[in-house]
mmCIF file of C-alpha atoms in Angstrom:
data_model
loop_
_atom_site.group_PDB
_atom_site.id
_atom_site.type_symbol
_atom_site.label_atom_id
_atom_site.label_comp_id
_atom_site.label_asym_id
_atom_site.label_seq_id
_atom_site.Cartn_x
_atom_site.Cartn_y
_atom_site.Cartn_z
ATOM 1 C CA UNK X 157 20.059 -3.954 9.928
ATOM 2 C CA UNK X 158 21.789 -5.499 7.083
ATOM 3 C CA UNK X 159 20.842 -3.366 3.521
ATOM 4 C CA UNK X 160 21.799 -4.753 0.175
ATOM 5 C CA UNK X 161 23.034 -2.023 -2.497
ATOM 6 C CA UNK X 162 19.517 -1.600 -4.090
ATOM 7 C CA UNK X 163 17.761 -0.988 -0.355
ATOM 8 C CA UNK X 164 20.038 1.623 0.477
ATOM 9 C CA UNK X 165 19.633 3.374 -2.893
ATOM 10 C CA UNK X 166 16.157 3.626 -2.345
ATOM 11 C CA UNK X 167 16.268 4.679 0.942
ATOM 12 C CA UNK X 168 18.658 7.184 0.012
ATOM 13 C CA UNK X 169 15.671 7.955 -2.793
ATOM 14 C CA UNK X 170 13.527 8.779 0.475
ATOM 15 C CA UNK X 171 15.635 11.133 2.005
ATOM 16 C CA UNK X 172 15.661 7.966 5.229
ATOM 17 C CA UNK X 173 19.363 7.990 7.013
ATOM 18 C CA UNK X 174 20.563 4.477 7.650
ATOM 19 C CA UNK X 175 22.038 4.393 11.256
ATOM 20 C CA UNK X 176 24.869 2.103 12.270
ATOM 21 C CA UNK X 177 24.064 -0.257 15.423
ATOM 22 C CA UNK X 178 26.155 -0.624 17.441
ATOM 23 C CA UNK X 179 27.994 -4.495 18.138
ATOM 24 C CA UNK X 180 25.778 -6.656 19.736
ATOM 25 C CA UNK X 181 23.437 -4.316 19.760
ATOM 26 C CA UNK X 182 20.455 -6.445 17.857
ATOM 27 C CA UNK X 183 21.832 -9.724 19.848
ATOM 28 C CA UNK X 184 21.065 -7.196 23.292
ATOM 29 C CA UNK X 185 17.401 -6.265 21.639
ATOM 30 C CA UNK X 186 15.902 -9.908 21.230
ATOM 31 C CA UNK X 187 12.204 -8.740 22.067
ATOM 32 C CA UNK X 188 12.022 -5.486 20.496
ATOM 33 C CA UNK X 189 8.657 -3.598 21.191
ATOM 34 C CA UNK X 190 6.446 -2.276 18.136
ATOM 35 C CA UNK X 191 4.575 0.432 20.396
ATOM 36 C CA UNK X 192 7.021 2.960 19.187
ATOM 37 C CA UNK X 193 6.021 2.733 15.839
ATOM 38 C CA UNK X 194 2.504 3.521 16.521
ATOM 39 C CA UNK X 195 3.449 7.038 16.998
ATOM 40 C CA UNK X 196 5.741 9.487 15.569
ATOM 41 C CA UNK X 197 8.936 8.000 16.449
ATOM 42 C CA UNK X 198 12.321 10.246 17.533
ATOM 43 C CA UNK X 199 15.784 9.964 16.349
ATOM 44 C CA UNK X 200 16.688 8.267 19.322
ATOM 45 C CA UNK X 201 14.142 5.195 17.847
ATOM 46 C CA UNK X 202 15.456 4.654 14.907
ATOM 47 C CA UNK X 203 17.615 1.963 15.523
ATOM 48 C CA UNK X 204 14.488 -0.044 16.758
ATOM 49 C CA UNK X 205 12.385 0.542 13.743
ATOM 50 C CA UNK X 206 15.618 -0.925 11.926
ATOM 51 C CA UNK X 207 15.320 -3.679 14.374
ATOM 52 C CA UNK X 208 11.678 -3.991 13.353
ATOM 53 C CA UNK X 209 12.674 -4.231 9.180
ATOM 54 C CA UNK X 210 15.406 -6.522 9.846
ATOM 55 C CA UNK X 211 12.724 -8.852 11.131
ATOM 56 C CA UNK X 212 10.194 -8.787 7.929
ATOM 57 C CA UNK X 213 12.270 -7.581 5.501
ATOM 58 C CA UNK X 214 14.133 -11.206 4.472
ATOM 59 C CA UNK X 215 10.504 -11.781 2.431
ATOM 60 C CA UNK X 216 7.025 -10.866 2.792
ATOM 61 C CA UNK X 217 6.221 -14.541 2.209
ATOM 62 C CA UNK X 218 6.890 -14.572 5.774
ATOM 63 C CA UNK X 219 3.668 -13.347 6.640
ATOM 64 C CA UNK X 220 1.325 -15.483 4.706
ATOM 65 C CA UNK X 221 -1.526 -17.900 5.693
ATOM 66 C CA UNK X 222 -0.449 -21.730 5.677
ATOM 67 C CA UNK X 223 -3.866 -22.348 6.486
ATOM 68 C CA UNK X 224 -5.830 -21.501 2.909
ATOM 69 C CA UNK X 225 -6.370 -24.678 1.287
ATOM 70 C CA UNK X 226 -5.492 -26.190 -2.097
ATOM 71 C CA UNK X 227 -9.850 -25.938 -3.181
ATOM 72 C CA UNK X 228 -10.300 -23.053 -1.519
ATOM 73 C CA UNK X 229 -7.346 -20.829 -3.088
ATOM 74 C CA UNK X 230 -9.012 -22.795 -6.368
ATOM 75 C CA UNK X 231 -12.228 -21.202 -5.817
ATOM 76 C CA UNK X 232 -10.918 -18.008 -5.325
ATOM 77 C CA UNK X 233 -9.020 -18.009 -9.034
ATOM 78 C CA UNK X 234 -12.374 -18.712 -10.351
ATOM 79 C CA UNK X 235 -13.659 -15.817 -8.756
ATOM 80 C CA UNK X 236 -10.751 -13.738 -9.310
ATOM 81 C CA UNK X 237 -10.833 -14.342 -13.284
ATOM 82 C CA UNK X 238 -14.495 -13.845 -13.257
ATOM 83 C CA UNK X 239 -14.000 -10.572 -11.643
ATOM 84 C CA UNK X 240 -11.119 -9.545 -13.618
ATOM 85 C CA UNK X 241 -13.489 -10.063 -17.174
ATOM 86 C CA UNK X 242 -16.430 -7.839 -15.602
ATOM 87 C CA UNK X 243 -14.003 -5.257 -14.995
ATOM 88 C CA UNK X 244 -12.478 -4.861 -18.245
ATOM 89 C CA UNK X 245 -15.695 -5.187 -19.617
ATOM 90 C CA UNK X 246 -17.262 -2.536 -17.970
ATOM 91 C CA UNK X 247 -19.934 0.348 -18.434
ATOM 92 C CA UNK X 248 -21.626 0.859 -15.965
ATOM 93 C CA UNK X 249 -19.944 4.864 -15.469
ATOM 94 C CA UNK X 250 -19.453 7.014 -18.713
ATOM 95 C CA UNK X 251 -15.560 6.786 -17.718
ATOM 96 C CA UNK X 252 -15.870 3.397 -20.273
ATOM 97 C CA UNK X 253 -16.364 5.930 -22.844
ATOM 98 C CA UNK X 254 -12.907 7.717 -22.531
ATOM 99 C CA UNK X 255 -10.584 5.078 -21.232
ATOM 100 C CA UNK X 256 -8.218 3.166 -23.048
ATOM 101 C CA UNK X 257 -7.768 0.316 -20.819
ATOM 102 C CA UNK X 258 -9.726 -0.756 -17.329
ATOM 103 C CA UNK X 259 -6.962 -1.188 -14.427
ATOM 104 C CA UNK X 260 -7.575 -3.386 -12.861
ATOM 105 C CA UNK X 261 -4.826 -3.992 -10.250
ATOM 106 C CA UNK X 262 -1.602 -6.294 -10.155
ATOM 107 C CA UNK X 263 0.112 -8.136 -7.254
ATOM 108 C CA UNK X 264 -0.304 -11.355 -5.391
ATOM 109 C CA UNK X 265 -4.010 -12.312 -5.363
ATOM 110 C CA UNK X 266 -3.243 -13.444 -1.329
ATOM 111 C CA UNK X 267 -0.965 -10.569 -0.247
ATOM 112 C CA UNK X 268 -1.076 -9.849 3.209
ATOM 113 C CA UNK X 269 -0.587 -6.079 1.951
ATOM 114 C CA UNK X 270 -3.295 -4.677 -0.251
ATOM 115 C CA UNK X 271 -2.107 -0.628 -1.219
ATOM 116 C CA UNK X 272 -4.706 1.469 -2.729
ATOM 117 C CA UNK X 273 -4.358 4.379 -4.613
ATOM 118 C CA UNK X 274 -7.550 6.954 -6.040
ATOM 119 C CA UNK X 275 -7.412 6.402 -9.545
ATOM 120 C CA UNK X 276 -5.203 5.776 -13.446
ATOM 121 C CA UNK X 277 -3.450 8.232 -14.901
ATOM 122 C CA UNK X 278 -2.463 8.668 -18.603
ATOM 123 C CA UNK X 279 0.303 6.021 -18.380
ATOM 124 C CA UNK X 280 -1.686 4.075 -15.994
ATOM 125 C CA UNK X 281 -4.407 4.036 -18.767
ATOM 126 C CA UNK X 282 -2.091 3.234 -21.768
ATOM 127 C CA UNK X 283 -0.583 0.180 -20.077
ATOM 128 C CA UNK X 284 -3.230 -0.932 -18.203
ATOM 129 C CA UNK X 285 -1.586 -0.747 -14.899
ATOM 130 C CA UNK X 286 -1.434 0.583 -11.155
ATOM 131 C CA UNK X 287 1.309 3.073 -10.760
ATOM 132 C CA UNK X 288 3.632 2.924 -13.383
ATOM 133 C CA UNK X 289 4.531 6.352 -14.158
ATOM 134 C CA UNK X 290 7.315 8.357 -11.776
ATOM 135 C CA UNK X 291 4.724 8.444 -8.516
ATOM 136 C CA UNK X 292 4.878 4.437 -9.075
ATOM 137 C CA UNK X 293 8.467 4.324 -9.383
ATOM 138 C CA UNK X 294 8.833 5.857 -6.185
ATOM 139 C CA UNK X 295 5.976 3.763 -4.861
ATOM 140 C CA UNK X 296 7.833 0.672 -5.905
ATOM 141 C CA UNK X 297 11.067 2.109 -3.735
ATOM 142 C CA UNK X 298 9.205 2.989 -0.765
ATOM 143 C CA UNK X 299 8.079 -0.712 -0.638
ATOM 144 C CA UNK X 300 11.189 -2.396 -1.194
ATOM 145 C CA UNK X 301 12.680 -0.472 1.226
ATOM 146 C CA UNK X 302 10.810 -1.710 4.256
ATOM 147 C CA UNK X 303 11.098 -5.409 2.227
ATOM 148 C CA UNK X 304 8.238 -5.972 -0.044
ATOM 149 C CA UNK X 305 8.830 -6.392 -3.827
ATOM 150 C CA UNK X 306 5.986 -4.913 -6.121
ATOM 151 C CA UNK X 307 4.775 -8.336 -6.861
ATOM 152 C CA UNK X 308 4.539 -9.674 -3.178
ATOM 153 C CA UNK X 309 1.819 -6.475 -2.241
ATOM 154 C CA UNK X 310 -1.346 -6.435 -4.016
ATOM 155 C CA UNK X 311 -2.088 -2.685 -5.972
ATOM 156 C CA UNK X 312 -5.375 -1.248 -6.881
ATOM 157 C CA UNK X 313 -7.281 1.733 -7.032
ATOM 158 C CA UNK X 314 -10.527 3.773 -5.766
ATOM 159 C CA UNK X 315 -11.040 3.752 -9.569
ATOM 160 C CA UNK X 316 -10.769 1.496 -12.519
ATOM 161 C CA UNK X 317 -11.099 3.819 -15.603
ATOM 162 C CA UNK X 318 -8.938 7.060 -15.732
ATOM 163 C CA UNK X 319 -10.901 10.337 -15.152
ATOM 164 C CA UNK X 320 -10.032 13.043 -18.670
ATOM 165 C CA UNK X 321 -7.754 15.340 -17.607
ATOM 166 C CA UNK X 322 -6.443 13.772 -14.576
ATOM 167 C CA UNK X 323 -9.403 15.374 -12.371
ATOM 168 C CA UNK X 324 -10.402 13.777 -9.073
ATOM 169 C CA UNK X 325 -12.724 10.826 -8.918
ATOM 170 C CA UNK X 326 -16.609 11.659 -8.546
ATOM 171 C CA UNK X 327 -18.767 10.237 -5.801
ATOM 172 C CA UNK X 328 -20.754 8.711 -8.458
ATOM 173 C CA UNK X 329 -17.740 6.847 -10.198
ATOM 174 C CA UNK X 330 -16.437 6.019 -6.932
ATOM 175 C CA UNK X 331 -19.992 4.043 -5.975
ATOM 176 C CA UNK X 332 -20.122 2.741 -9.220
ATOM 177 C CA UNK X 333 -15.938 0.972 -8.915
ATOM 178 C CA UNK X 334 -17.145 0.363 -5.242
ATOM 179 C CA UNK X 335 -18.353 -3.173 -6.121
ATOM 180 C CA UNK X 336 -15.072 -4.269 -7.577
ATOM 181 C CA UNK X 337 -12.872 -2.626 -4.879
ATOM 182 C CA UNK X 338 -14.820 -4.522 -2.382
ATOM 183 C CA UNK X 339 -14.607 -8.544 -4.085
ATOM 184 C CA UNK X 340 -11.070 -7.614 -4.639
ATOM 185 C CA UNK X 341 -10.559 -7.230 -0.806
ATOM 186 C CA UNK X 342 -12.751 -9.547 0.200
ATOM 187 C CA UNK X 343 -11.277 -12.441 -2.194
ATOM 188 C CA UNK X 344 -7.363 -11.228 -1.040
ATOM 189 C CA UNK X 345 -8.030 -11.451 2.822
ATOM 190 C CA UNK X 346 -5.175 -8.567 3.566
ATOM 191 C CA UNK X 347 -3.855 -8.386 6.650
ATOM 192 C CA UNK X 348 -3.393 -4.030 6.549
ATOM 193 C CA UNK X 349 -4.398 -2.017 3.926
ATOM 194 C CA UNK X 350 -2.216 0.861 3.085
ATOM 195 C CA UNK X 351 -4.031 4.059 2.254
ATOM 196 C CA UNK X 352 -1.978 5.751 -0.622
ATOM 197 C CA UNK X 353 -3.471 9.352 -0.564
ATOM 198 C CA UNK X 354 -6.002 11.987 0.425
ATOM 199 C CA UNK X 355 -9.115 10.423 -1.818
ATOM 200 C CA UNK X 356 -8.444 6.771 -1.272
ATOM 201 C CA UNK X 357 -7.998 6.946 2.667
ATOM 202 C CA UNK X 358 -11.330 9.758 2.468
ATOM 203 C CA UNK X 359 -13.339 7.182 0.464
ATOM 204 C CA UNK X 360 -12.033 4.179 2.211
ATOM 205 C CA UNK X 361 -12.687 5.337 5.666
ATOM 206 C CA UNK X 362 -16.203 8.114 4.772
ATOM 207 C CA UNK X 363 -13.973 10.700 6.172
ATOM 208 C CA UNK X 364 -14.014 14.503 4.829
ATOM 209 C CA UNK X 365 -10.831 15.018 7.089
ATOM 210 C CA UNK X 366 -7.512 15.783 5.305
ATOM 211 C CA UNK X 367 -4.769 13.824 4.616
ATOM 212 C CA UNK X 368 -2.479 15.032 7.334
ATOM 213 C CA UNK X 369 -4.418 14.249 10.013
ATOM 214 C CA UNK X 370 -5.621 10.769 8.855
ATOM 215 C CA UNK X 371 -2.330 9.097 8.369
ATOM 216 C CA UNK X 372 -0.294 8.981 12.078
ATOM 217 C CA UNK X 373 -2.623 6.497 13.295
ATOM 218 C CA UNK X 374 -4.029 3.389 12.516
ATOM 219 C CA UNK X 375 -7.909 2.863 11.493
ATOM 220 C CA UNK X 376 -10.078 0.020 10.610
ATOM 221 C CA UNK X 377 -12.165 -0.660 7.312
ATOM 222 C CA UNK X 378 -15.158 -2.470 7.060
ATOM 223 C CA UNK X 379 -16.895 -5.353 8.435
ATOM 224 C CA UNK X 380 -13.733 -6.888 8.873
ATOM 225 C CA UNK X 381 -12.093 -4.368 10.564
ATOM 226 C CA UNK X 382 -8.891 -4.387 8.578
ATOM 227 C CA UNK X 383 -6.388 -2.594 9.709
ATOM 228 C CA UNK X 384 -5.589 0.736 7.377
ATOM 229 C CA UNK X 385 -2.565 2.539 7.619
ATOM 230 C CA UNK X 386 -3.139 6.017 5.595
ATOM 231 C CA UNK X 387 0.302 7.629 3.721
ATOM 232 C CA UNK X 388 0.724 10.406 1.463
ATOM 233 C CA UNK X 389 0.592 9.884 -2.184
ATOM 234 C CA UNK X 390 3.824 9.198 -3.927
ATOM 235 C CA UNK X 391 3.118 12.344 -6.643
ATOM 236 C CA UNK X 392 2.751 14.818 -3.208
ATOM 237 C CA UNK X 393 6.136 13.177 -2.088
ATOM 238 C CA UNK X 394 8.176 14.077 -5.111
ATOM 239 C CA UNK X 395 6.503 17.448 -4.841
ATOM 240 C CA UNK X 396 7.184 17.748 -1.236
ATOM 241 C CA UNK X 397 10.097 15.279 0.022
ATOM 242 C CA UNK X 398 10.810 16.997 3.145
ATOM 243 C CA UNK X 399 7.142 14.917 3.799
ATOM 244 C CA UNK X 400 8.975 11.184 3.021
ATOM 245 C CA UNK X 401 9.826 10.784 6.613
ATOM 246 C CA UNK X 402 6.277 10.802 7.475
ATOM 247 C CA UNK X 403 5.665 8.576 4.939
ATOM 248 C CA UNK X 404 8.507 6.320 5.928
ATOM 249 C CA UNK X 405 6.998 6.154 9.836
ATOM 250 C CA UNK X 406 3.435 4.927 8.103
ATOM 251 C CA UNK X 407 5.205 1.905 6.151
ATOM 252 C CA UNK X 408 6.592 1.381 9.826
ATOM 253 C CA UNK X 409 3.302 1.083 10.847
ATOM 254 C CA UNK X 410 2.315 -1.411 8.187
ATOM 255 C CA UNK X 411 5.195 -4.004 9.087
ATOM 256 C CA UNK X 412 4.235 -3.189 13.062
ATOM 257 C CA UNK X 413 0.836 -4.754 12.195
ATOM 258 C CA UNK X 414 2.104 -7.765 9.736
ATOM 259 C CA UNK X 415 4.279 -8.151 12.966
ATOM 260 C CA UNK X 416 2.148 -8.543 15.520
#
């Protein structure tokens, strides 16, 4: 796999050793199979899940639909902006009442990769944002080292108004954001869905289980039957790095998908 100096620093951020291939060795492995990244993979796999970045990490504009139309993508915009106004207009929760800004989300409206998170913080509420604060920063490296820039995923939240005091979300604020969280999926079309955290992947999937035992695996949301990969949240991570390789075998699992 061939890492510039910024994708190495971040991997380096993760705690993620870079292994050497051998010569020829990616010229021997032409069809390289994805089924080890469904599971937990060994040290003796991780020159094939370098096999599998070097593949989708050139640009995630690699993945994307040639197939939307010119009037449809323009019917979508319409859509988009009319959602984006009823957002940041909203008051339909009493969170309206203590929020500085809505957050709405930012990314590319047609990313093949929609991550969602539970809900703002403080610096998430100042600037209006998704993930801005030091759990974004490391968000932002754990994409760009499988290949994705911020701007090439789409990033939202459970939420859209920043509980006081940082406190978790409440079923009734969730229901009440649900509406938005769902046009904003079903206008972007992702491909996978990555699950950043114990109260987005419970909400997302109705699930009471915990964290650790929904990400490993991949499920399927909605109608659609998406395909969600769940992760840790990048705030337990810089608690806990010892848990980054875990996350790092999840964001596998994303590009495995995207792959096939």
């Amino acid at each position: 796999m061939s890492l510039d100096h910024r994708q190495q620093q971040y991997l380096d951020a993760m705690g993620i050793s870079c292994w050497e291939a051998r010569p020829g060795f990616f010229s021997e492995q032409k069809n390289v199979s994805l089924e080890p990244l469904l599971v937990e993979s060994r040290p003796s796999e991780r020159l094939e899940e370098q096999a599998i970045i070097d593949k989708t990490a050139v640009a995630a504009d690699a993945f994307r639909d040639p197939h939307r139309e010119a009037s449809e993508q323009q019917t979508d915009k319409a859509k988009w902006e009319m959602l984006v106004k009823k957002v940041s207009h909203c008051q339909q929760c009493h969170l309206s009442q203590t929020r500085i800004n809505t957050v709405f989300g930012v990314g590319d409206q047609r990313a093949n990769c929609m991550v969602i998170g539970e809900a703002p913080g403080a610096d998430e509420d100042k600037q209006g944002q998704p993930f801005v604060g030091r759990a974004g920063k490391l968000l932002d490296e754990m994409l760009f080292a499988v290949g994705f820039k911020r701007e090439q995923v789409f990033i939202a939240n459970i939420l859209k108004c920043r509980p006081p005091g940082n406190r978790d979300p409440r079923p009734e604020e969730v229901a009440e954001c649900n509406t938005y969280l769902l046009q904003q999926i079903k206008l972007i079309q992702p491909k996978v869905i990555l699950s950043v955290g114990r109260i987005s992947t419970q909400n997302l999937l109705n699930s009471k289980e915990k964290i650790g035992r929904l990400r490993g695996q991949v499920h399927y949301f909605g109608a659609l039957n998406i395909p969600l990969v769940a992760t840790y949240h990048p705030a337990y991570l810089l608690r806990s790095p010892s848990e980054k390789r875990k996350s790092w075998q999840d964001l596998l699992r994303v590009l495995a998908i995207l792959n096939n």
